[in-house]
Coordinates of C-alpha atoms in Angstrom, one line a residue:
M1 CA -6.9 14.4 7.6
A2 CA -5.3 17.6 6.0
E3 CA -5.2 20.4 9.0
K4 CA -7.8 23.0 7.7
K5 CA -5.7 26.2 7.2
I6 CA -6.0 29.7 8.8
G7 CA -5.6 33.1 7.0
K8 CA -4.9 36.2 8.8
V9 CA -5.9 39.6 9.0
Y10 CA -3.7 43.1 8.3
L11 CA -5.7 46.4 9.9
V12 CA -4.4 49.0 6.6
G13 CA -4.1 52.5 7.5
S14 CA -4.7 54.3 3.9
G15 CA -4.1 57.7 4.9
P16 CA -6.5 61.3 4.9
G17 CA -7.0 60.9 1.2
D18 CA -3.9 61.3 -1.1
D19 CA -3.7 57.5 -2.3
E20 CA 0.6 58.7 -2.5
L21 CA 0.9 58.4 1.4
I22 CA 0.2 54.5 2.2
T23 CA 3.1 53.4 3.5
L24 CA 5.2 50.5 1.4
K25 CA 3.9 48.7 3.8
G26 CA 0.3 48.8 3.5
I27 CA 0.9 49.0 -0.7
K28 CA 2.7 45.0 -0.4
R29 CA -0.2 44.3 2.3
I30 CA -3.0 45.3 -0.5
Q31 CA -0.3 43.0 -2.7
Q32 CA -0.6 40.2 -1.1
A33 CA -4.1 40.2 0.1
D34 CA -7.1 37.2 -1.0
V35 CA -9.2 39.5 -0.1
I36 CA -9.9 43.2 0.4
V37 CA -12.3 45.1 2.8
Y38 CA -12.3 48.6 2.5
D39 CA -13.4 52.1 3.7
W40 CA -15.0 55.4 1.8
L41 CA -12.3 56.9 2.8
A42 CA -10.0 54.6 1.5
N43 CA -9.3 55.8 -2.3
N44 CA -10.7 53.7 -4.4
R45 CA -7.7 53.9 -6.3
L46 CA -5.0 51.9 -4.0
L47 CA -7.1 49.0 -6.0
R48 CA -5.2 48.7 -9.0
H49 CA -2.2 47.9 -6.6
S50 CA -4.2 44.2 -6.1
K51 CA -4.2 41.2 -7.1
K52 CA -6.2 40.1 -10.6
N53 CA -8.1 37.5 -9.3
A54 CA -8.4 39.4 -5.4
E55 CA -11.8 39.3 -4.5
I56 CA -13.1 43.1 -3.8
I57 CA -15.9 44.0 -1.0
Y58 CA -16.9 48.4 -0.1
V59 CA -17.8 48.1 3.2
G60 CA -18.4 52.5 3.0
K61 CA -19.6 53.5 6.6
R62 CA -21.1 57.8 6.4
I63 CA -23.3 59.1 8.3
G64 CA -27.5 58.1 7.4
H65 CA -25.0 55.7 4.9
H66 CA -23.9 52.2 5.8
T67 CA -23.4 49.2 3.6
F68 CA -22.0 47.1 6.0
K69 CA -22.8 47.5 10.4
Q70 CA -20.6 47.3 11.8
K71 CA -20.8 43.5 14.0
E72 CA -21.6 42.4 10.0
I73 CA -17.7 44.2 9.3
N74 CA -16.0 42.7 12.4
E75 CA -17.7 38.9 11.1
L76 CA -17.2 39.1 7.8
L77 CA -13.5 40.3 8.5
V78 CA -13.4 36.8 10.7
E79 CA -15.1 34.7 7.9
K80 CA -12.5 34.8 5.4
A81 CA -9.6 34.4 7.9
S82 CA -11.4 31.7 8.8
A83 CA -11.7 29.7 4.5
G84 CA -7.6 30.2 4.3
S85 CA -7.2 34.0 3.0
V86 CA -5.1 36.5 3.6
V87 CA -7.4 38.9 4.4
T88 CA -6.5 43.1 4.4
R89 CA -9.2 45.5 6.0
L90 CA -8.0 49.1 4.4
K91 CA -9.6 52.2 6.6
G92 CA -9.1 56.1 5.8
G93 CA -6.0 57.4 8.3
D94 CA -4.9 55.8 10.2
P95 CA -6.7 51.8 12.2
F96 CA -6.9 53.5 15.6
V97 CA -7.5 56.7 15.2
F98 CA -11.0 57.3 15.8
G99 CA -11.5 54.1 12.7
R100 CA -12.9 51.1 15.2
G101 CA -10.2 48.9 14.4
G102 CA -9.8 48.4 17.6
E103 CA -13.1 47.0 17.7
E104 CA -11.8 44.9 14.5
A105 CA -8.9 43.9 16.2
L106 CA -10.7 42.7 19.8
Y107 CA -13.6 40.3 17.8
I108 CA -10.1 39.5 15.5
K109 CA -8.6 38.0 18.9
K110 CA -11.4 36.5 20.2
H111 CA -11.8 34.4 17.5
N112 CA -8.1 33.6 17.8
I113 CA -6.6 34.5 14.0
P114 CA -3.8 35.9 13.5
Y115 CA -4.1 39.4 12.8
E116 CA -1.2 43.1 12.0
V117 CA -2.0 46.8 11.9
V118 CA -0.2 48.7 9.6
P119 CA -0.8 52.1 11.2
G120 CA -1.8 54.5 8.6
V121 CA -1.0 58.9 7.9
T122 CA -4.1 60.2 10.2
S123 CA -6.3 62.7 8.6
A124 CA -5.4 64.9 12.4
I125 CA -2.1 65.8 11.9
S126 CA -2.1 65.4 7.6
V127 CA -4.9 67.2 6.1
P128 CA -4.4 70.5 8.4
S129 CA -0.3 70.4 6.8
Y130 CA -1.7 69.9 2.7
A131 CA -4.3 73.3 4.8
G132 CA -0.7 75.1 5.2
I133 CA -1.9 74.9 8.8
P134 CA 0.9 73.3 11.6
V135 CA -0.6 71.9 14.8
T136 CA 2.2 73.2 16.4
L137 CA 4.9 75.8 16.4
R138 CA 7.7 76.9 18.3
G139 CA 6.1 79.4 20.5
L140 CA 2.6 79.2 19.4
S141 CA 1.5 75.5 19.7
S142 CA 3.2 73.3 21.9
S143 CA 0.2 71.0 22.9
V144 CA -2.0 69.3 20.7
A145 CA -5.7 67.5 21.8
I146 CA -7.0 65.2 19.2
V147 CA -10.7 64.5 19.6
T148 CA -14.1 63.1 18.1
G149 CA -16.5 64.9 17.3
H150 CA -19.2 61.9 16.9
E151 CA -19.8 59.4 20.7
D152 CA -21.3 57.0 20.0
P153 CA -25.5 57.1 19.6
K154 CA -26.1 54.3 22.8
K155 CA -24.0 56.4 25.1
K156 CA -25.5 58.0 28.2
F157 CA -23.4 60.8 28.4
S158 CA -20.2 62.1 26.6
Q159 CA -17.1 60.9 27.1
V160 CA -15.7 64.3 26.5
K161 CA -14.7 66.5 28.6
W162 CA -15.4 70.1 26.1
A163 CA -14.7 72.9 29.5
K164 CA -11.6 71.4 30.1
I165 CA -10.0 70.8 26.8
A166 CA -11.2 74.1 26.5
D167 CA -8.1 75.3 28.5
S168 CA -5.9 73.1 28.3
V169 CA -3.9 72.5 24.6
D170 CA -3.1 75.2 22.1
T171 CA -4.5 73.4 19.3
L172 CA -7.6 70.9 18.8
I173 CA -7.5 69.0 16.3
I174 CA -11.5 67.7 15.8
L175 CA -12.9 64.6 13.7
M176 CA -16.4 63.8 12.3
G177 CA -17.6 67.0 14.3
V178 CA -19.2 68.9 11.5
A179 CA -22.7 68.1 12.3
N180 CA -22.4 68.9 15.9
L181 CA -20.5 71.8 15.5
S182 CA -22.6 74.8 16.3
R183 CA -23.1 72.2 20.1
I184 CA -19.0 72.1 20.1
A185 CA -18.0 75.5 20.1
K186 CA -20.7 77.0 22.5
E187 CA -19.4 74.0 24.9
L188 CA -15.2 75.2 24.8
I189 CA -16.6 79.1 24.5
K190 CA -18.8 77.7 27.8
G191 CA -15.0 76.4 28.8
G192 CA -13.3 79.0 28.4
L193 CA -12.1 79.5 25.0
S194 CA -12.1 82.5 23.6
P195 CA -15.0 83.4 20.7
D196 CA -12.9 84.9 18.5
K197 CA -10.3 82.0 18.7
D198 CA -8.7 80.9 14.8
A199 CA -10.7 78.4 13.5
A200 CA -10.8 76.5 10.7
L201 CA -12.2 73.8 8.7
I202 CA -11.0 71.3 6.1
Q203 CA -13.4 69.7 4.0
W204 CA -11.5 66.2 1.9
G205 CA -7.7 67.2 2.7
S206 CA -4.9 66.1 1.0
T207 CA -7.4 65.7 -2.3
P208 CA -8.5 68.0 -5.4
S209 CA -11.1 68.2 -4.1
Q210 CA -9.8 70.1 -0.9
K211 CA -11.8 73.4 0.4
I212 CA -11.7 75.5 3.9
I213 CA -12.8 78.1 5.6
T214 CA -12.0 79.4 8.0
G215 CA -13.1 82.2 10.8
K216 CA -13.2 82.7 14.5
L217 CA -15.3 79.9 16.9
H218 CA -18.3 82.2 17.4
G219 CA -19.4 82.0 14.0
I220 CA -17.7 78.6 12.4
S221 CA -20.6 76.6 12.7
E222 CA -23.2 79.2 10.8
Q223 CA -20.2 79.4 7.9
A224 CA -19.9 75.4 8.0
D225 CA -23.6 75.6 7.0
K226 CA -23.4 78.8 4.7
E227 CA -21.0 76.5 2.8
G228 CA -22.5 73.5 3.0
F229 CA -19.8 71.3 4.7
T230 CA -20.5 68.0 5.2
S231 CA -17.9 64.9 6.4
P232 CA -15.3 64.1 5.8
S233 CA -13.9 67.6 7.7
V234 CA -10.9 68.5 9.6
I235 CA -11.9 71.1 12.9
V236 CA -8.9 72.9 13.6
I237 CA -9.2 75.7 17.4
G238 CA -6.3 76.9 17.4
D239 CA -3.7 79.9 16.8
V240 CA -1.8 77.8 13.8
V241 CA -4.9 78.4 12.0
G242 CA -3.4 82.0 11.6
L243 CA -0.2 80.6 9.9
R244 CA -2.6 79.9 6.5
E245 CA -2.6 81.9 4.8
K246 CA 2.0 82.5 4.9
L247 CA 2.2 78.0 4.7
N248 CA -1.3 77.4 2.1
W249 CA 1.7 75.0 -0.5
F250 CA -1.7 72.5 -2.1
E251 CA -4.2 74.3 -3.5
C252 CA -1.3 77.3 -5.1
K253 CA -0.3 73.8 -7.0
P254 CA -1.2 75.3 -11.2
L255 CA -3.7 73.2 -11.5
F256 CA -5.8 72.8 -8.4
G257 CA -9.2 72.9 -8.4
K258 CA -8.9 71.2 -12.1
K259 CA -10.8 68.3 -13.7
V260 CA -9.2 66.6 -15.9
M261 CA -11.1 63.4 -17.7
I262 CA -8.8 60.7 -19.1
T263 CA -10.2 58.3 -21.7
R264 CA -7.2 55.6 -21.6
P265 CA -7.1 52.3 -20.6
E266 CA -6.8 52.9 -16.2
E267 CA -4.1 50.4 -16.7
Q268 CA -1.9 52.7 -19.4
A269 CA -2.9 56.2 -17.3
D270 CA -0.5 55.8 -14.5
E271 CA 2.5 58.0 -16.8
I272 CA -0.3 61.2 -17.7
T273 CA -2.5 60.8 -14.3
Q274 CA 0.9 61.4 -12.2
N275 CA 1.9 63.5 -13.3
L276 CA -1.8 65.5 -13.9
V277 CA -2.4 64.7 -10.4
N278 CA 1.6 66.7 -8.8
E279 CA 0.7 69.4 -10.1
G280 CA -2.9 69.3 -8.6
A281 CA -5.6 68.5 -10.5
E282 CA -7.9 66.0 -10.6
V283 CA -8.3 63.0 -12.4
V284 CA -11.0 61.3 -13.3
S285 CA -10.4 58.0 -14.6
F286 CA -12.9 57.0 -17.2
P287 CA -11.6 54.6 -19.5
L288 CA -13.2 53.4 -22.6
I289 CA -11.7 51.0 -24.2
K290 CA -9.8 47.4 -23.6
I291 CA -7.7 46.0 -24.8
M292 CA -7.3 42.6 -25.3
P293 CA -5.3 39.9 -27.5
P294 CA -6.6 38.8 -30.9
N295 CA -9.3 36.1 -31.2
T296 CA -7.0 34.0 -32.8
W297 CA -2.6 34.1 -32.3
K298 CA -2.5 30.9 -35.5
E299 CA -1.8 34.3 -38.8
I300 CA 0.4 35.8 -35.8
D301 CA 2.7 32.0 -35.4
E302 CA 2.5 31.6 -39.4
R303 CA 4.7 35.5 -39.5
I304 CA 6.9 34.8 -36.2
K305 CA 8.3 31.7 -37.5
Q306 CA 8.5 33.2 -41.0
I307 CA 10.2 36.7 -39.4
K308 CA 13.9 35.5 -41.0
T309 CA 12.0 36.7 -44.9
Y310 CA 11.4 40.3 -43.8
D311 CA 13.3 43.6 -44.1
W312 CA 11.3 45.2 -42.2
M313 CA 9.0 44.9 -39.0
V314 CA 7.3 48.3 -38.0
F315 CA 5.3 49.4 -34.8
T316 CA 3.2 52.4 -34.7
S317 CA 2.6 51.6 -31.3
V318 CA 2.9 50.3 -28.1
N319 CA 0.7 47.6 -27.6
G320 CA 1.9 46.6 -30.9
A321 CA 5.3 46.0 -29.4
R322 CA 3.8 44.5 -26.5
Y323 CA 1.5 41.8 -27.8
F324 CA 3.7 41.1 -31.0
F325 CA 6.8 40.0 -28.5
Q326 CA 5.1 38.5 -26.0
R327 CA 3.9 35.8 -28.6
F328 CA 7.3 35.7 -30.3
F329 CA 9.2 34.6 -26.9
K330 CA 6.2 31.8 -26.6
V331 CA 7.3 31.3 -30.2
A332 CA 10.5 31.6 -31.2
G333 CA 12.2 31.9 -27.9
D334 CA 15.4 33.6 -28.4
I335 CA 15.8 37.0 -29.5
R336 CA 18.2 35.9 -31.9
N337 CA 15.8 34.6 -33.7
I338 CA 14.6 38.6 -35.5
S339 CA 18.5 38.7 -37.3
G340 CA 18.9 40.5 -39.7
V341 CA 15.2 42.1 -39.7
K342 CA 14.9 45.8 -39.6
I343 CA 12.6 47.9 -36.6
S344 CA 10.6 51.1 -37.2
A345 CA 8.7 52.7 -34.3
I346 CA 6.4 55.6 -34.0
G347 CA 7.3 57.0 -30.4
S348 CA 9.4 57.2 -27.5
A349 CA 7.4 54.7 -25.5
T350 CA 7.8 51.9 -28.4
E351 CA 11.0 52.7 -29.0
K352 CA 11.7 52.1 -25.4
M353 CA 9.9 49.3 -25.1
I354 CA 11.8 47.8 -27.8
N355 CA 15.4 48.9 -26.5
D356 CA 14.1 46.7 -23.2
L357 CA 15.1 43.5 -25.3
H358 CA 18.2 44.3 -26.7
L359 CA 17.1 44.9 -30.1
N360 CA 17.6 48.7 -31.9
V361 CA 15.3 51.1 -33.5
S362 CA 17.1 51.3 -37.4
M363 CA 14.1 54.3 -38.0
K364 CA 12.0 56.0 -36.3
P365 CA 10.5 59.8 -37.8
E366 CA 11.3 63.3 -36.4
K367 CA 7.6 63.6 -35.3
Y368 CA 5.6 60.8 -33.8
T369 CA 3.4 60.8 -36.7
S370 CA 2.3 58.0 -39.0
Q371 CA 2.9 60.6 -41.7
S372 CA 6.5 61.2 -40.8
L373 CA 7.3 57.9 -40.4
I374 CA 5.7 58.0 -44.3
E375 CA 8.4 60.8 -45.7
S376 CA 10.9 58.9 -43.0
F377 CA 10.7 56.1 -45.6
S378 CA 10.1 58.1 -49.1
K379 CA 13.7 59.2 -48.8
M380 CA 15.1 55.3 -48.9
R381 CA 15.6 54.3 -52.6
N382 CA 15.3 50.6 -52.0
I383 CA 12.0 50.1 -51.0
R384 CA 11.1 48.4 -53.4
G385 CA 10.6 45.1 -52.9
K386 CA 11.4 45.3 -49.7
K387 CA 8.9 43.0 -47.1
F388 CA 7.7 44.5 -44.5
L389 CA 5.6 42.8 -41.8
L390 CA 3.4 45.7 -39.9
P391 CA 2.3 44.4 -36.5
R392 CA -0.8 46.6 -35.4
A393 CA -4.8 46.9 -34.1
Q394 CA -7.4 45.2 -35.4
I395 CA -9.2 48.1 -36.3
A396 CA -6.9 49.7 -38.7
G397 CA -4.9 52.9 -37.7
A398 CA -3.5 56.0 -39.2
F399 CA -0.3 54.1 -40.8
R400 CA -1.0 53.6 -44.6
S401 CA 0.6 50.4 -44.8
D402 CA -1.1 51.3 -49.0
E403 CA 1.1 53.8 -49.2
L404 CA 4.1 51.3 -49.1
R405 CA 2.2 48.8 -51.2
K406 CA 2.5 52.6 -53.4
M407 CA 6.3 52.7 -53.4
G408 CA 6.9 49.4 -54.6
A409 CA 7.2 47.0 -51.0
V410 CA 5.7 44.0 -50.0
V411 CA 3.1 45.0 -47.6
D412 CA 1.9 42.2 -44.5
D413 CA -0.8 43.6 -41.8
L414 CA -0.4 41.2 -38.4
I415 CA -4.0 42.1 -36.1
C416 CA -1.9 41.3 -32.0
Y417 CA -4.7 43.1 -30.4
R418 CA -8.2 45.0 -30.1
T419 CA -9.6 47.8 -29.1
V420 CA -13.7 47.0 -27.7
P421 CA -15.4 49.4 -26.7
L422 CA -16.3 49.0 -22.5
R423 CA -19.4 48.0 -22.3
Q424 CA -20.2 49.8 -18.6
Y425 CA -19.4 53.3 -17.5
N426 CA -17.7 55.4 -14.1
S427 CA -20.9 56.2 -13.5
D428 CA -19.5 59.5 -11.5
G429 CA -18.1 60.3 -14.5
I430 CA -21.2 60.5 -16.8
E431 CA -23.2 62.5 -13.8
L432 CA -19.5 65.8 -14.2
L433 CA -20.4 65.0 -18.0
K434 CA -24.0 66.0 -17.2
D435 CA -23.3 68.7 -14.8
G436 CA -20.5 69.9 -16.9
G437 CA -18.1 69.7 -14.4
I438 CA -15.0 68.8 -16.4
D439 CA -12.4 70.7 -16.9
A440 CA -10.5 69.2 -19.9
V441 CA -11.3 65.8 -21.5
T442 CA -7.9 63.9 -23.5
F443 CA -8.2 61.9 -26.1
T444 CA -5.5 58.9 -27.0
S445 CA -6.8 57.8 -30.5
S446 CA -8.6 57.9 -32.7
S447 CA -10.3 54.3 -30.8
T448 CA -11.1 56.4 -27.8
V449 CA -12.3 59.2 -29.7
H450 CA -15.1 56.9 -31.1
S451 CA -16.1 54.6 -28.1
F452 CA -16.4 58.6 -26.4
V453 CA -19.1 59.1 -29.3
K454 CA -20.6 56.4 -28.6
M455 CA -20.7 56.7 -24.2
A456 CA -22.7 60.0 -25.1
E457 CA -24.9 58.6 -28.0
K458 CA -26.0 56.4 -25.3
N459 CA -25.9 58.5 -22.3
E460 CA -27.9 61.3 -23.2
L461 CA -24.5 64.0 -23.9
T462 CA -24.0 64.3 -27.8
A463 CA -25.6 67.7 -27.6
G464 CA -23.0 69.1 -25.2
I465 CA -19.5 67.7 -27.5
A466 CA -19.5 71.4 -29.1
E467 CA -18.8 72.1 -25.5
L468 CA -16.6 70.1 -24.0
P469 CA -13.0 71.0 -24.2
A470 CA -10.4 68.5 -25.9
V471 CA -7.2 67.7 -25.5
S472 CA -5.4 65.1 -29.0
I473 CA -2.5 63.3 -28.3
G474 CA -2.4 63.9 -31.9
P475 CA -3.0 64.8 -35.7
E476 CA -5.1 61.9 -36.3
T477 CA -7.3 61.9 -33.2
T478 CA -7.6 65.8 -33.2
K479 CA -9.2 65.0 -37.1
T480 CA -11.2 61.9 -35.3
A481 CA -12.4 64.2 -32.6
R482 CA -13.5 67.3 -35.3
E483 CA -15.1 65.3 -37.3
Y484 CA -17.2 64.6 -34.9
G485 CA -18.1 67.9 -33.1
F486 CA -15.3 68.1 -30.1
N487 CA -13.8 71.3 -29.7
V488 CA -10.0 70.7 -29.9
K489 CA -8.6 73.0 -28.1
K490 CA -4.9 71.9 -27.5
E491 CA -3.0 69.3 -29.1
A492 CA 0.7 67.6 -28.3
G493 CA 3.2 68.6 -29.6
I494 CA 5.0 65.8 -29.2
S495 CA 2.0 62.9 -29.0
N496 CA 2.9 60.3 -26.8
M497 CA 1.8 60.8 -22.8
N498 CA 4.9 63.5 -21.3
G499 CA 2.6 66.0 -24.7
L500 CA 0.1 65.2 -23.7
F501 CA -0.2 66.5 -20.4
T502 CA 2.0 69.0 -21.6
A503 CA -0.2 70.2 -23.8
V504 CA -3.3 69.7 -20.6
K505 CA -1.7 71.6 -18.3
E506 CA -0.5 74.8 -21.8
F507 CA -4.8 74.9 -22.0
L508 CA -5.8 74.6 -18.3
I509 CA -3.3 77.5 -17.2
E510 CA -3.4 79.5 -20.8

């Protein structure tokens, strides 16, 4: 009888909120996991690193809202690992800094399950850094204490000696203390800390939603109530708070506080998303379409077998090139089978994909538009009688193959992929659209525009289309958007993702 396989649990700290603050080891543990169990404070963008078949389980807990009780989380980790799975327990901040990772580790150890701890960047240090507050500074702060402001409610007595802490350290960091801030402030003042000591509250630190208030210890609780501060917030008390005015860097980014909706499929939006995040924007991922293979490969396979009969192949998108060549290598095998066929491509990303296959692009338009490509071909003298293959989406794009036929060319349109409207949408994105909370929505194709309108009709949002600031990737997309009544504020000068990013940035800082 085969011995039962036992899996393993990794307790991984995901950092304070900025998904780039996770460690390299943390990313690797997400990538190898069969099961990912993640918290409310773990940035769900990290889940894009998971395997396609990984089981994703949300166990988020916050005050008054417990998806799973801690006991149930402990049992879940042991259950999944006992079944042979590699389990990554993704926790906000660091697992062992008020993250209850120690409790989970003890329970896992008790059941003889192998485990490892992957430390994370704790919010106690990183969140103040994002607020421009160093927790230590030579000559100003030589000591720092990290204290919980929310102890186990089952305790009869508090283990936090506020009176002793008050005059023992230069900088005091309090986690999960907003709800008890009034009491904590009174205890600290009673213990000898000056009522006029500088204090700061940092909500959603290290994310584009970061919000900060500063004041004096004696009045900071009332300020927090007035501003509606809730968890997650980090409280900083000490003279270092006064450095924020000089050292604030994160909120000075040009797009900080701006919300940009990206309608492109998430797996194809990394470039623009990263660029926007780097400039401080909050990116709302709102994919509207899904890229799918064709319903049948029959016609594609036949065209591939006849590939040497063509004079030109025209690729108008990255997706067309990707799906065509994926199938090409399965059918034809050797790239040399394409020798003698000239290639034309629209866009730098499409060209790069073709170049990466060690193929040359013989014709590329001056502008990244279909019209520019048609104009380039019209200047050639030997188009008549030439045979063209046009790999494209099921819904014909802007490239007009009829224009080539008018020049005397023989054109075979070839459906290599489909753009399928999604049936379920990001509910948070829909709420932002209803509340008017989006500063710009991007459209990368006419398909995304059509799908957005269908979504708007389904969710009774069509009345707001005219007032929604839109940024388009190019002329054809702009034309489609304006036909539906969208207020296109900016169009990319170069029709690619970098051009779209530039257009968004220019619009938002004008």
